[in-house]
Coordinates of C-alpha atoms and ligand atoms in Angstrom, one line a residue:
X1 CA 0.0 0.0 0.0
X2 CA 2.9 2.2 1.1
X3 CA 4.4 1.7 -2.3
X4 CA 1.2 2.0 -3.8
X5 CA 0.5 5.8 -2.6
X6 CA 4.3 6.9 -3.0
X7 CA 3.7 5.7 -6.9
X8 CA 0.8 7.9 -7.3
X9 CA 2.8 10.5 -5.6
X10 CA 5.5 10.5 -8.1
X11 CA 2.9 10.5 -10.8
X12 CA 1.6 13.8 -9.6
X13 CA 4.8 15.1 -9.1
X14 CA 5.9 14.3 -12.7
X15 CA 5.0 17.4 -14.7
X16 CA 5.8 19.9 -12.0
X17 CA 9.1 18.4 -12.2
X18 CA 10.0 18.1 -15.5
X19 CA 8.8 22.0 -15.8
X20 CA 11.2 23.1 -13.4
X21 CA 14.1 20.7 -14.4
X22 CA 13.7 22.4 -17.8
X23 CA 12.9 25.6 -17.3
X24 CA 12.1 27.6 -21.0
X25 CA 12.5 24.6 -22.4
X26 CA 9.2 23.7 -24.5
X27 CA 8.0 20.5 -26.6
X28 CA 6.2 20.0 -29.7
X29 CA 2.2 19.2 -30.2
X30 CA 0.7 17.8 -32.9
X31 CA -2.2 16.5 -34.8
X32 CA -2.6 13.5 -36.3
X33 CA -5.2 11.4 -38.1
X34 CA -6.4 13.3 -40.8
X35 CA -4.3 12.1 -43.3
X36 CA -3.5 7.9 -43.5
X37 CA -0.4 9.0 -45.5
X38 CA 1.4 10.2 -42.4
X39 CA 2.5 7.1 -40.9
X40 CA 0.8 5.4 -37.5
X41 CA 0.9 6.7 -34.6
X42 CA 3.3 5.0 -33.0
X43 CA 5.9 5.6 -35.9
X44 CA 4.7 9.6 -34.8
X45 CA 6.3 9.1 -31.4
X46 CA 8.9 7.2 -32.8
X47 CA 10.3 10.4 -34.2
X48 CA 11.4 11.6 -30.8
X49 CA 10.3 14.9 -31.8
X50 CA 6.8 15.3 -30.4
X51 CA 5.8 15.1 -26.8
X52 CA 2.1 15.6 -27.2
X53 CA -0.3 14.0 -29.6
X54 CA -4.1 15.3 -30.1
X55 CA -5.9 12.4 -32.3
X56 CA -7.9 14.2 -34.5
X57 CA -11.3 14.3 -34.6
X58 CA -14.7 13.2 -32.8
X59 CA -16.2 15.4 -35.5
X60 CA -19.9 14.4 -34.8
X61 CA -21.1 15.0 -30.8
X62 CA -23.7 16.5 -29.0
X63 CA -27.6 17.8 -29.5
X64 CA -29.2 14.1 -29.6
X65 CA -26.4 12.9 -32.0
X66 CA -24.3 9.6 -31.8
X67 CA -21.0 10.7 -31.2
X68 CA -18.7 9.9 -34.4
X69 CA -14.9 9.4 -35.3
X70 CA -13.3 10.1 -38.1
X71 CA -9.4 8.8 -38.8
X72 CA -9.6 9.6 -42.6
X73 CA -7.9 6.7 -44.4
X74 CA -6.1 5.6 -41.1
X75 CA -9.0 2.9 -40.2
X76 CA -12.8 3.2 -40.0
X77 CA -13.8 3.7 -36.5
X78 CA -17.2 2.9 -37.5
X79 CA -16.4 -1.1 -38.1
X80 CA -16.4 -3.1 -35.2
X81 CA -12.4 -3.6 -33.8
X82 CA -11.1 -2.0 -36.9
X83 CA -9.2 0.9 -35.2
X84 CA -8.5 -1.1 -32.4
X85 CA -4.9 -1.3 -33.0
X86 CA -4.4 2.6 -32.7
X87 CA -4.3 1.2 -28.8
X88 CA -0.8 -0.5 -29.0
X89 CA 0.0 3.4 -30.6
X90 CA -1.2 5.1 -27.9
X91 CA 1.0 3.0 -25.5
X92 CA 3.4 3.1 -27.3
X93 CA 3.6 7.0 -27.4
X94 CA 2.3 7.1 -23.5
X95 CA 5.4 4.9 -22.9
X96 CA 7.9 7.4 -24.2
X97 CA 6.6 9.8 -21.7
X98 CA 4.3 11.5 -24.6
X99 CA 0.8 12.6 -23.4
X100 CA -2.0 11.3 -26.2
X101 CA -5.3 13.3 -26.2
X102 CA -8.7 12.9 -28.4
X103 CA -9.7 16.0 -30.2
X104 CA -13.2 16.9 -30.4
X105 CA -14.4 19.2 -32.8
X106 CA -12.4 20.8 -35.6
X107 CA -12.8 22.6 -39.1
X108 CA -15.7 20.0 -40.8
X109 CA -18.3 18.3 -38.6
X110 CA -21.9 18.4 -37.4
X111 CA -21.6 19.6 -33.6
X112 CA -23.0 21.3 -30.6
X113 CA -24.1 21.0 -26.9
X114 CA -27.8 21.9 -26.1
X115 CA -27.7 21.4 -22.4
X116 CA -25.7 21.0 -19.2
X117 CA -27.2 17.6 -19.1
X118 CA -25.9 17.3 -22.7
X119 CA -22.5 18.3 -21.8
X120 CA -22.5 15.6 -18.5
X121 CA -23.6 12.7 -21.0
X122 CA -21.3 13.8 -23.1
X123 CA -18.5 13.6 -20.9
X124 CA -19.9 10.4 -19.6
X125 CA -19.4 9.2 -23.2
X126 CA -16.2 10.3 -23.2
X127 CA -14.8 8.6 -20.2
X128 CA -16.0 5.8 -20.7
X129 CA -15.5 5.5 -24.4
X130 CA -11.1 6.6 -24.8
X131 CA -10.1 7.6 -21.0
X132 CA -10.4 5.3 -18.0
X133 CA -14.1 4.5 -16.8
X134 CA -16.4 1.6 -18.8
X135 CA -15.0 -1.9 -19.5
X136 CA -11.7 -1.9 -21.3
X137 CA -12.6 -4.9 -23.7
X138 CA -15.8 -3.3 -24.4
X139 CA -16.5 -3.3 -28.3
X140 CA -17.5 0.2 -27.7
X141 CA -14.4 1.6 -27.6
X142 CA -13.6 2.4 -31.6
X143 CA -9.8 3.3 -30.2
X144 CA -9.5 -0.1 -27.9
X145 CA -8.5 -0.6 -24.9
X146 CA -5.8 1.9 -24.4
X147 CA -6.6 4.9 -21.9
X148 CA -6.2 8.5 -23.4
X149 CA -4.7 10.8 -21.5
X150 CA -7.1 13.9 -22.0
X151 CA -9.6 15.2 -24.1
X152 CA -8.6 18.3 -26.4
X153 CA -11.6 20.8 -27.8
X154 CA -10.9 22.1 -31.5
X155 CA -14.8 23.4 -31.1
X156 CA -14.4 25.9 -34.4
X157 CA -18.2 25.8 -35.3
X158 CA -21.7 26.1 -33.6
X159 CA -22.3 27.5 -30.7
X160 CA -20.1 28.4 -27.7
X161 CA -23.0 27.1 -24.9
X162 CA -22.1 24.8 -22.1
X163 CA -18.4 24.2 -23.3
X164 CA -17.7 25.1 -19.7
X165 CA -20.1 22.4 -18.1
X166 CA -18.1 20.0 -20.1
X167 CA -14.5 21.1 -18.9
X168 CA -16.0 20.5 -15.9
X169 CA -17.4 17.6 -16.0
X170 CA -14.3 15.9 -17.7
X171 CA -11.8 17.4 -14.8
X172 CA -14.0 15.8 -12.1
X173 CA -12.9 12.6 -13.3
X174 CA -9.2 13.1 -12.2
X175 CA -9.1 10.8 -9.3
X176 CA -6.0 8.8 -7.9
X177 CA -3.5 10.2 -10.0
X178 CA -4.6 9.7 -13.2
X179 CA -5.3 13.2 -14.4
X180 CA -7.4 13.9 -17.2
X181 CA -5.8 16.5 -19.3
X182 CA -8.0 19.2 -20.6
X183 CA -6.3 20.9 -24.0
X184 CA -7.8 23.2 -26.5
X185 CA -6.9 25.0 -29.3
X186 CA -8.7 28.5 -29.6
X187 CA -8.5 30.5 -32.5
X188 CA -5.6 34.0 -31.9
X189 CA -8.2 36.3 -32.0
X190 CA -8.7 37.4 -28.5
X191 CA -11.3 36.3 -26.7
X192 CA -12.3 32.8 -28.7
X193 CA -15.7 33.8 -30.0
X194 CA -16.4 29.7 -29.0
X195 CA -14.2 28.3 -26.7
X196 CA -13.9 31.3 -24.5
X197 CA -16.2 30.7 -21.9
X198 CA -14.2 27.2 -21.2
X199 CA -11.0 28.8 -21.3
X200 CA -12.3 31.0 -18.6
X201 CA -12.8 28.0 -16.4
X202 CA -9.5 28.0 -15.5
X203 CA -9.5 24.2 -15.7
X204 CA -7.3 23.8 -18.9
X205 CA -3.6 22.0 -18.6
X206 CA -2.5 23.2 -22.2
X207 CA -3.9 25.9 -25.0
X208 CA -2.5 25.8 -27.8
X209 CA -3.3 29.0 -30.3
X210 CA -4.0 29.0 -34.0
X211 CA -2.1 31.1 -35.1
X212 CA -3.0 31.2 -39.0
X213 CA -6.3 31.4 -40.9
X214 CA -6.6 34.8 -38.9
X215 CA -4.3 37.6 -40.2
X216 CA -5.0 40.2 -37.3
X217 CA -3.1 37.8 -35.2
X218 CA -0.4 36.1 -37.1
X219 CA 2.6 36.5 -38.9
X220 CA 2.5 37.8 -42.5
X221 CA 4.8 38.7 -45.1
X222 CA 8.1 39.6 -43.3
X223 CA 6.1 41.3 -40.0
X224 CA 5.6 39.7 -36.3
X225 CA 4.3 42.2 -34.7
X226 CA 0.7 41.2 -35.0
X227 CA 1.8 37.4 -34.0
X228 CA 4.2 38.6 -30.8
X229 CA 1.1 41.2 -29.3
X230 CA -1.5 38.7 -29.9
X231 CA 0.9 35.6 -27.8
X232 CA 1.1 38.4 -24.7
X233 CA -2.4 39.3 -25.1
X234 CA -2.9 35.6 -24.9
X235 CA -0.2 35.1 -22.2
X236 CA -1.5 37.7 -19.9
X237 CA -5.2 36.5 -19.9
X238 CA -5.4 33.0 -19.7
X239 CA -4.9 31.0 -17.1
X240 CA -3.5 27.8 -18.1
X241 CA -0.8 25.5 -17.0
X242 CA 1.1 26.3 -20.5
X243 CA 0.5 28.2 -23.5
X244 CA 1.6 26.8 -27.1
X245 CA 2.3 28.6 -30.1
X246 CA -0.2 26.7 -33.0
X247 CA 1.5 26.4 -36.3
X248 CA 0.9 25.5 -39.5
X249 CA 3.5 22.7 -40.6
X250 CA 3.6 23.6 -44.5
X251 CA 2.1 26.7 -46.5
X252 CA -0.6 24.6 -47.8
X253 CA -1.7 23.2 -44.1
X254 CA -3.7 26.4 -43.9
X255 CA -5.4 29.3 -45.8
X256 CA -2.6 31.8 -44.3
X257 CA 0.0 32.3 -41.3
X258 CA 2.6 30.1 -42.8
X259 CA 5.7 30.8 -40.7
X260 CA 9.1 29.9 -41.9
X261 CA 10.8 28.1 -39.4
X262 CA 14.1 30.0 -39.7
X263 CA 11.6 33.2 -38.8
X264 CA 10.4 31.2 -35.9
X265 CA 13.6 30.1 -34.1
X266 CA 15.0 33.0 -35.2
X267 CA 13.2 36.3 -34.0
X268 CA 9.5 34.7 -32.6
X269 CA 11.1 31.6 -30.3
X270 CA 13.5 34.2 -28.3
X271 CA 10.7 36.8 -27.7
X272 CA 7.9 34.3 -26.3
X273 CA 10.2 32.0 -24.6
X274 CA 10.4 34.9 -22.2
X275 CA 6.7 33.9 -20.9
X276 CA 6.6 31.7 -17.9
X277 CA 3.6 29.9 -19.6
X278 CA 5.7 29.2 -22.9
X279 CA 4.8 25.1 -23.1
X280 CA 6.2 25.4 -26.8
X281 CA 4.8 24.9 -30.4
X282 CA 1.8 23.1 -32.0
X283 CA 1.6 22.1 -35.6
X284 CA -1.1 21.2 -38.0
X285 CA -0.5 18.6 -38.7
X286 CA 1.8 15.1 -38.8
X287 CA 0.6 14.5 -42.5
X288 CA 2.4 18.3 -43.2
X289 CA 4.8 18.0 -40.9
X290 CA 6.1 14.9 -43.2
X291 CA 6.0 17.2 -46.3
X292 CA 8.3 20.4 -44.7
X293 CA 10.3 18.9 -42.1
X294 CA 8.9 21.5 -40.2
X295 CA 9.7 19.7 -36.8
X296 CA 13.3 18.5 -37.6
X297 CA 14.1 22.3 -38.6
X298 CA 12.6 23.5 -35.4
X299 CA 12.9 21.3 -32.5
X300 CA 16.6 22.4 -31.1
X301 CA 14.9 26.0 -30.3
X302 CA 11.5 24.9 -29.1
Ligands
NAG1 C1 -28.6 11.9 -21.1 O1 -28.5 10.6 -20.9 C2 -29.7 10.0 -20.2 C3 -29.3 8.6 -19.8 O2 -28.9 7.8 -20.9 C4 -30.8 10.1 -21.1 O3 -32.0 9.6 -20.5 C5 -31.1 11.6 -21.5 O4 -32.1 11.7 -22.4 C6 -29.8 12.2 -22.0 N1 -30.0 13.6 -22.2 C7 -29.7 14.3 -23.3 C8 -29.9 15.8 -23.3 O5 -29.3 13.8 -24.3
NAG2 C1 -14.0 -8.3 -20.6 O1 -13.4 -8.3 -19.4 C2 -14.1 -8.9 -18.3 C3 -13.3 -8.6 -17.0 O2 -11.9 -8.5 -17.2 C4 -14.1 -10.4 -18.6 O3 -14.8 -11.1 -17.6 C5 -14.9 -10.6 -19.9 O4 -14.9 -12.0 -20.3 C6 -14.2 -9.8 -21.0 N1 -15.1 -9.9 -22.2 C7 -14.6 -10.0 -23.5 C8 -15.6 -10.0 -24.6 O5 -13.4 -10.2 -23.7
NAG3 C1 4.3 45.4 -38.9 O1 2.9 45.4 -38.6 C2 2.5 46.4 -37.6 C3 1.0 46.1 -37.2 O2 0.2 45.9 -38.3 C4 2.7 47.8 -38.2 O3 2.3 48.8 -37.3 C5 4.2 47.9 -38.5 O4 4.4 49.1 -39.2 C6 4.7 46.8 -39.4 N1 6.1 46.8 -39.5 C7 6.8 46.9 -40.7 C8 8.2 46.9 -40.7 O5 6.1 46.8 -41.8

């Protein structure tokens, strides 16, 4: 028992340590499962360059609907056991010491919460469906057995309602050291027009910022200005364990906000690394990541 509890101890203790140990010092996010040209998942962690991975997306949730995956041409979550081996993936990444969330929401979809009792049955879904409640060897669990580590909101359509309710409904199932990570990844304009009221819970672990598709608040064409305000407007507001700067991997990953890399580490890493909440960069996604190199070029800055 006593080496039970000092085990869940050191769990806690984990990710206030390896803050401190590493001060400034930030990791890599990014998405993947949009594209089944990108290579598994494990073969993602493999890399050694990314220490967070958002699986990306439960695109259909919410208002009466049947929650819904989609892994584009990774596997079809909708067969019985056919993305069941994105489990040995998961631990696989989760082994390396890389934290593996789902990502609800994103760019295409059919989404919304209609109630606070929609948002608790959601999060029921979701706990017991990819992190750590319901049967492990149930056939309703289109990822397997594996346990996710968090659940990350990409919520860019619909409406903004009861976002918060959820938040807090997924954070009450951190029990006996096994937190459940709360991540999001709010558009740069400041406040999120949709995931703002969640963000002012106070309950997320890690926001990472899109910064592209929105040229008030990104780089463009030479100038960071707009970028750099935007990340202390960011900085200063929301509380969050750690703030990332969202990326795209490859000028065709999004409409605008491309970011050379040599831009980045040159003039963009050395200003924001000055934040305390700097947790490092996102990209979008593994599939462009592949195409650019993006990661490789950036990684000994981040
Ligand atoms: C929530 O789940 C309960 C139990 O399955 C169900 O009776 C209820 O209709 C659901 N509520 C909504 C808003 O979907
Ligand atoms: C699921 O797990 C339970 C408990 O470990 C076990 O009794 C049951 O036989 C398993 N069911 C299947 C279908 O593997
Ligand atoms: C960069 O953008 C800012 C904000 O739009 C503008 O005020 C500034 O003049 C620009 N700097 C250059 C060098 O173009």
């Amino acid at each position: 028992m006593a080496g039970k509890l000092i085990f869940i101890a050191h769990l806690l203790l984990l990710p206030f340590l390896s803050h401190t140990a590493a001060a400034n010092r930030g990791g890599i996010a990014v998405y993947w499962g949009q594209n089944g040209n990108e290579g598994t998942l494990a073969a993602t962690c493999a890399t050694g360059r990314f220490s967070y991975v958002n699986i990306a997306f439960l695109y259909i949730f919410g208002s009466g609907q049947s929650p819904r995956l989609n892994l584009a041409g990774h596997c079809d979550p909708s067969i019985a056991g056919a993305c069941n081996f994105v489990s040995d993936g998961i631990r696989a990444c989760q082994r390396r010491g890389i934290r593996v969330f789902l990502t609800i929401g994103g760019g295409v979809g059919s989404y919304s919460l209609s109630s606070r009792e929609d948002a608790r049955n959601l999060s029921v879904y979701l706990w017991q469906t990819f992190l750590g409640g319901g049967r492990r060897n149930s056939t309703s669990r289109p990822l397997g057995d594996a346990v996710l580590d968090g659940i990350d909101l990409d919520i860019e359509l619909g409406s903004s309602l009861y976002y918060d309710n959820l938040v807090r409904y997924l954070k009450s199932y951190s029990i006996y050291g096994r937190r459940v990570f709360i991540t999001g990844a709010p558009q740069c304009p400041f406040p999120d027009r949709l995931l703002g009221a969640a963000l002012n819970t106070r309950l997320f672990d890690f926001v990472w910022i899109q910064f592209y598709n929105n040229p008030p608040c990104q780089y463009s064409s030479g100038n960071i200005t707009n970028l750099v305000n935007s990340w202390r407007l960011w900085t200063s507001s929301v509380n969050a364990r750690r703030i990332f700067l969202g990326l795209p991997a490859a000028p065709q990953a999004a409409g605008s906000g491309f970011t050379p890399p040599d831009v980045l580490t040159g003039q963009i890493l050395p200003l924001i690394k000055r934040s305390p909440k700097y947790g490092g960069v996102m990209l979008w996604s593994k599939y462009w990541d592949d195409q650019s190199g993006y990661s490789s070029s950036i990684l000994a800055s981040v």
